[in-house]
Amino acid sequence: MTRFLSALIALLGAPFWSAAGTADAAADDCKPKRQAELAVILLRNIPLVNLTVNGAPATFLLDTGAERTIMTATAAQRLGVASHYEYPRRMRSLDGAVSSGDARLRSLGLGGTALADFRVLVGSVSLPGPADKPLDGLLGADFFSSFEMDLDLAHSRLTLYERLPCAIAGPPWTLSYTTMPVNRSLHDHLFFPVSLDGHKLAAFIDTGAEVSALDTAAALAVGVTGSALDHDPVANLRGAGSEVVKSRRHRFGRLEIGGETLRDQVIAVTNLRLQDADLVLGIDFLRLRRVWLSYGSHQIFLGRPT
């Protein structure tokens, strides 16, 4: 945008190296700066990380499909986290909603860095973990949106980079990848268009989903009949409220995502009750792909399968 004439004269009279130095500084500002790296444990297609809450060890599920970070009531009691229910919150799950309260953590430690005064929800959720020991909670989009997120399940790691004031040109990877511009919904989902058997749908990446799932209404719109679903195998999906929701595993002919075509994809069909997408891409899609989620610049970098 044109500035005042005096400012323009001053700019034209500035030495060349000054402008170049400013450009170099701006380029440096847009380079990802590593904040933390965490080992990811993949348990039954559920990605887990070990953290510290108020200085004590805790195990959380990575869940980009959840709007908020949630801690179980049992874990809150063990970790000395006081929750407040003066203004009850409602957390959406697969089969309804779960009541929860607000809490503020003194510290949330992860891979060499820590967040102070991080807010979480505390609720009556059930999250099965290793050796049938319940998990302490899940990390949701409110956590991930504070960073640039590099998830590499093939090598069991999650790297968090400082959230940048500008859009990066690409991740610091050597492997090939696709750049996908995305939109950010009111529920903090980074959603993008896909094509399923020739029909355009909206999708987002959900690391909390063991398998990819499609809303029943969207399946019918794609052309799947009710009788076809009745003959598909039954599969049970589990929500954060420990409820079990029945789904049908249907085989689709062609799924197109970011220029990549996947054929003969088996996707769970159920009532997702989502307001911003028709399809969630779960761990079955991600486990052989590296993915970079940029909430700030509204981009996803999707690596090719390894």
Coordinates of C-alpha atoms in Angstrom, one line a residue:
M1 CA 0.0 0.0 0.0
T2 CA 1.4 3.5 -0.9
R3 CA 2.6 5.5 2.1
F4 CA 3.0 9.2 2.5
L5 CA 5.4 10.9 0.1
S6 CA 7.9 11.6 2.8
A7 CA 8.0 8.0 3.7
L8 CA 8.4 7.0 0.1
I9 CA 11.4 9.4 -0.4
A10 CA 13.0 8.0 2.8
L11 CA 12.6 4.5 1.5
L12 CA 14.0 5.3 -2.0
G13 CA 17.0 7.0 -0.3
A14 CA 17.8 4.0 1.9
P15 CA 20.9 2.0 1.1
F16 CA 20.4 -1.3 -0.9
W17 CA 21.8 -3.5 1.8
S18 CA 19.2 -2.2 4.3
A19 CA 16.3 -3.5 2.2
A20 CA 18.1 -6.8 1.6
G21 CA 18.8 -7.2 5.3
T22 CA 15.2 -6.6 6.0
A23 CA 14.2 -9.3 3.5
D24 CA 16.6 -11.7 4.9
A25 CA 15.3 -11.1 8.4
A26 CA 11.8 -11.6 7.2
A27 CA 12.8 -14.9 5.6
D28 CA 14.5 -16.0 8.8
D29 CA 11.3 -15.2 10.7
C30 CA 9.4 -17.6 8.4
K31 CA 11.7 -20.5 9.0
P32 CA 10.3 -23.2 11.4
K33 CA 12.0 -23.0 14.8
R34 CA 11.9 -26.3 16.8
Q35 CA 10.4 -26.2 20.2
A36 CA 10.0 -29.8 21.4
E37 CA 10.2 -33.4 20.2
L38 CA 8.2 -36.2 21.7
A39 CA 8.3 -39.9 21.3
V40 CA 4.9 -41.3 20.1
I41 CA 3.7 -44.7 21.3
L42 CA 1.2 -46.2 18.8
L43 CA -1.1 -48.5 20.9
R44 CA -3.8 -50.2 18.9
N45 CA -3.8 -47.4 16.4
I46 CA -4.0 -44.8 19.2
P47 CA -1.0 -42.3 19.4
L48 CA 0.1 -41.6 22.9
V49 CA 2.8 -39.3 24.4
N50 CA 4.3 -39.0 27.9
L51 CA 4.1 -35.5 29.4
T52 CA 4.3 -33.9 32.8
V53 CA 1.5 -32.1 34.5
N54 CA 2.4 -29.9 37.4
G55 CA 5.7 -31.7 37.5
A56 CA 4.2 -35.3 37.6
P57 CA 4.3 -37.8 34.8
A58 CA 1.1 -38.2 32.7
T59 CA 0.1 -40.0 29.5
F60 CA -2.1 -38.3 26.9
L61 CA -3.7 -39.2 23.6
L62 CA -3.0 -37.0 20.6
D63 CA -6.4 -36.0 19.2
T64 CA -6.6 -33.3 16.5
G65 CA -10.3 -34.1 16.2
A66 CA -11.0 -32.8 19.7
E67 CA -11.6 -29.1 20.1
R68 CA -10.2 -28.9 23.7
T69 CA -7.6 -30.6 25.8
I70 CA -9.3 -32.9 28.3
M71 CA -8.2 -34.5 31.5
T72 CA -10.0 -37.3 33.2
A73 CA -11.4 -36.6 36.7
T74 CA -9.3 -39.4 38.1
A75 CA -6.1 -37.9 36.7
A76 CA -7.0 -34.5 37.9
Q77 CA -7.3 -35.8 41.4
R78 CA -4.0 -37.6 41.2
L79 CA -2.1 -34.7 39.7
G80 CA -3.6 -32.0 42.0
V81 CA -5.6 -30.2 39.4
A82 CA -8.6 -28.4 40.8
S83 CA -11.5 -28.1 38.4
H84 CA -14.4 -25.7 38.5
Y85 CA -18.0 -26.5 37.4
E86 CA -19.5 -23.0 38.0
Y87 CA -19.7 -22.7 34.3
P88 CA -20.1 -26.3 33.0
R89 CA -18.8 -27.1 29.6
R90 CA -20.2 -29.7 27.1
M91 CA -17.7 -31.8 25.3
R92 CA -19.0 -33.4 22.1
S93 CA -18.3 -37.1 21.7
L94 CA -19.4 -39.7 19.1
D95 CA -22.7 -40.4 20.8
G96 CA -23.7 -37.2 22.5
A97 CA -21.9 -34.8 24.9
V98 CA -20.0 -35.1 28.2
S99 CA -20.2 -32.6 31.0
S100 CA -16.9 -31.1 32.1
G101 CA -15.4 -28.3 34.1
D102 CA -12.5 -25.9 33.6
A103 CA -9.1 -26.2 35.2
R104 CA -5.8 -24.3 34.9
L105 CA -2.5 -26.3 35.0
R106 CA 0.5 -24.8 36.8
S107 CA 2.7 -26.3 34.1
L108 CA 2.4 -28.7 31.1
G109 CA 5.8 -30.1 30.3
L110 CA 6.7 -31.7 26.9
G111 CA 10.0 -32.7 25.4
G112 CA 12.1 -30.1 27.0
T113 CA 9.7 -27.2 27.0
A114 CA 6.8 -26.2 29.2
L115 CA 3.5 -24.2 29.0
A116 CA 2.4 -22.3 32.1
D117 CA -1.2 -21.7 33.1
F118 CA -2.5 -23.9 30.3
R119 CA -6.3 -24.4 30.5
V120 CA -7.9 -27.8 30.2
L121 CA -11.4 -29.4 30.6
V122 CA -11.8 -32.0 33.3
G123 CA -14.6 -34.5 32.7
S124 CA -15.9 -38.0 33.2
V125 CA -14.2 -39.4 30.2
S126 CA -12.8 -42.9 29.8
L127 CA -9.6 -43.4 27.7
P128 CA -8.2 -46.9 27.7
G129 CA -4.4 -47.0 27.7
P130 CA -1.5 -49.5 27.9
A131 CA -2.2 -52.7 30.0
D132 CA -5.8 -51.5 30.5
K133 CA -4.5 -48.6 32.5
P134 CA -6.7 -45.5 31.8
L135 CA -5.0 -42.6 30.1
D136 CA -4.8 -39.2 31.9
G137 CA -6.3 -37.2 29.1
L138 CA -6.1 -36.1 25.5
L139 CA -4.4 -33.2 23.8
G140 CA -6.8 -31.3 21.5
A141 CA -6.7 -28.6 18.9
D142 CA -6.4 -25.8 21.4
F143 CA -3.0 -27.2 22.3
F144 CA -1.8 -28.0 18.7
S145 CA -2.9 -24.6 17.4
S146 CA -0.2 -23.0 19.5
F147 CA 2.5 -24.7 17.4
E148 CA 3.5 -25.9 13.9
M149 CA 2.9 -29.6 14.2
D150 CA 5.1 -32.3 12.5
L151 CA 3.7 -35.8 13.1
D152 CA 5.8 -38.7 11.8
L153 CA 4.2 -41.9 13.0
A154 CA 6.4 -44.1 10.8
H155 CA 9.3 -42.9 13.0
S156 CA 7.3 -42.6 16.2
R157 CA 7.8 -38.9 16.8
L158 CA 6.0 -35.6 17.1
T159 CA 8.0 -32.4 16.6
L160 CA 6.5 -29.1 17.7
Y161 CA 7.8 -25.9 16.1
E162 CA 7.1 -22.3 17.1
R163 CA 4.0 -20.9 15.6
L164 CA 5.1 -18.3 13.0
P165 CA 3.8 -14.9 12.1
C166 CA 3.8 -15.8 8.4
A167 CA 3.1 -18.8 6.2
I168 CA 6.1 -21.1 5.7
A169 CA 7.0 -22.2 2.1
G170 CA 7.3 -25.8 3.2
P171 CA 8.5 -28.1 6.0
P172 CA 12.2 -29.0 6.5
W173 CA 11.8 -32.4 4.9
T174 CA 13.7 -34.3 2.3
L175 CA 10.8 -36.5 1.3
S176 CA 8.2 -35.4 -1.3
Y177 CA 5.0 -33.9 -0.1
T178 CA 1.8 -32.2 -1.2
T179 CA 0.8 -28.7 0.0
M180 CA -2.9 -28.4 0.8
P181 CA -4.5 -25.0 1.6
V182 CA -7.1 -25.6 4.2
N183 CA -9.8 -23.7 6.1
R184 CA -10.1 -23.5 9.9
S185 CA -13.5 -24.2 11.3
L186 CA -15.1 -22.7 14.4
H187 CA -14.3 -26.0 16.1
D188 CA -10.6 -25.7 15.2
H189 CA -10.6 -28.4 12.6
L190 CA -8.4 -27.8 9.5
F191 CA -10.7 -29.0 6.8
F192 CA -10.1 -29.4 3.1
P193 CA -11.9 -30.8 0.0
V194 CA -11.6 -34.5 -1.0
S195 CA -13.3 -36.5 -3.7
L196 CA -14.9 -39.9 -2.8
D197 CA -16.1 -41.9 -5.8
G198 CA -16.4 -38.7 -7.8
H199 CA -18.3 -36.7 -5.1
K200 CA -16.8 -33.7 -3.3
L201 CA -16.7 -33.8 0.5
A202 CA -15.1 -32.0 3.3
A203 CA -12.5 -33.8 5.5
F204 CA -10.1 -33.2 8.3
I205 CA -7.3 -35.2 9.9
D206 CA -8.3 -36.8 13.2
T207 CA -5.4 -38.4 15.1
G208 CA -7.8 -39.6 17.8
A209 CA -9.7 -41.8 15.3
E210 CA -8.3 -45.3 15.0
V211 CA -9.9 -45.7 11.5
S212 CA -11.2 -43.2 8.9
A213 CA -14.9 -42.6 9.2
L214 CA -17.6 -41.1 7.0
D215 CA -20.9 -39.7 8.1
T216 CA -23.9 -41.8 7.1
A217 CA -25.7 -39.0 5.4
A218 CA -22.6 -38.3 3.3
A219 CA -22.3 -42.0 2.4
L220 CA -25.9 -42.0 1.1
A221 CA -25.2 -38.8 -0.9
V222 CA -22.2 -40.5 -2.5
G223 CA -24.5 -43.3 -3.7
V224 CA -24.2 -45.9 -1.0
T225 CA -27.6 -47.5 -0.5
G226 CA -29.0 -48.5 2.9
S227 CA -29.2 -52.1 1.7
A228 CA -25.6 -52.1 0.8
L229 CA -24.7 -50.8 4.3
D230 CA -26.8 -53.6 5.8
H231 CA -24.6 -56.2 4.2
D232 CA -21.3 -54.5 5.2
P233 CA -19.3 -55.8 8.2
V234 CA -20.1 -54.2 11.6
A235 CA -17.4 -52.4 13.5
N236 CA -17.5 -50.7 16.8
L237 CA -16.1 -47.2 17.4
R238 CA -15.4 -45.9 20.8
G239 CA -15.9 -42.3 21.8
A240 CA -14.3 -40.2 24.6
G241 CA -17.3 -40.8 26.8
S242 CA -16.5 -44.5 26.7
E243 CA -19.7 -45.1 24.6
V244 CA -19.5 -47.7 21.8
V245 CA -21.0 -46.6 18.5
K246 CA -21.8 -49.2 15.8
S247 CA -20.5 -48.5 12.3
R248 CA -20.4 -50.3 8.9
R249 CA -17.1 -50.9 7.1
H250 CA -17.8 -50.1 3.5
R251 CA -15.4 -50.4 0.6
F252 CA -15.2 -47.3 -1.7
G253 CA -13.7 -47.3 -5.2
R254 CA -11.7 -44.1 -5.2
L255 CA -10.6 -41.5 -2.7
E256 CA -8.7 -38.4 -3.9
I257 CA -6.7 -36.3 -1.4
G258 CA -4.2 -33.6 -2.3
G259 CA -3.5 -35.0 -5.8
E260 CA -3.1 -38.6 -4.5
T261 CA -5.6 -41.3 -5.6
L262 CA -6.3 -44.1 -3.2
R263 CA -8.3 -47.1 -4.4
D264 CA -10.4 -49.7 -2.7
Q265 CA -10.5 -47.9 0.6
V266 CA -12.5 -49.4 3.5
I267 CA -14.0 -46.6 5.6
A268 CA -16.3 -46.9 8.6
V269 CA -19.7 -45.4 8.0
T270 CA -21.6 -44.0 11.1
N271 CA -23.4 -40.9 12.4
L272 CA -20.5 -38.6 13.0
R273 CA -22.7 -35.5 13.8
L274 CA -20.0 -33.1 12.6
Q275 CA -20.8 -29.6 11.7
D276 CA -17.7 -28.9 9.6
A277 CA -16.8 -32.1 7.7
D278 CA -18.2 -35.3 6.2
L279 CA -15.1 -37.5 6.5
V280 CA -12.4 -37.9 9.2
L281 CA -9.0 -39.3 8.2
G282 CA -7.7 -41.5 11.0
I283 CA -4.6 -43.3 12.0
D284 CA -5.1 -46.0 9.3
F285 CA -4.5 -43.2 6.8
L286 CA -1.7 -41.5 8.8
R287 CA 0.5 -44.3 10.0
L288 CA 2.6 -44.5 6.9
R289 CA 2.5 -40.7 6.1
R290 CA 4.2 -37.7 7.6
V291 CA 1.9 -34.8 8.1
W292 CA 2.6 -31.1 9.0
L293 CA -0.4 -29.2 10.4
S294 CA -0.1 -25.4 10.4
Y295 CA -3.1 -23.9 12.2
G296 CA -1.7 -20.4 11.9
S297 CA -1.1 -20.3 8.1
H298 CA -4.0 -22.6 7.2
Q299 CA -1.8 -25.2 5.4
I300 CA -1.3 -28.9 5.6
F301 CA 1.8 -30.6 4.1
L302 CA 1.1 -34.2 3.4
G303 CA 4.1 -36.6 2.8
R304 CA 3.8 -39.5 0.4
P305 CA 3.4 -43.0 2.0
T306 CA 6.8 -44.5 3.1

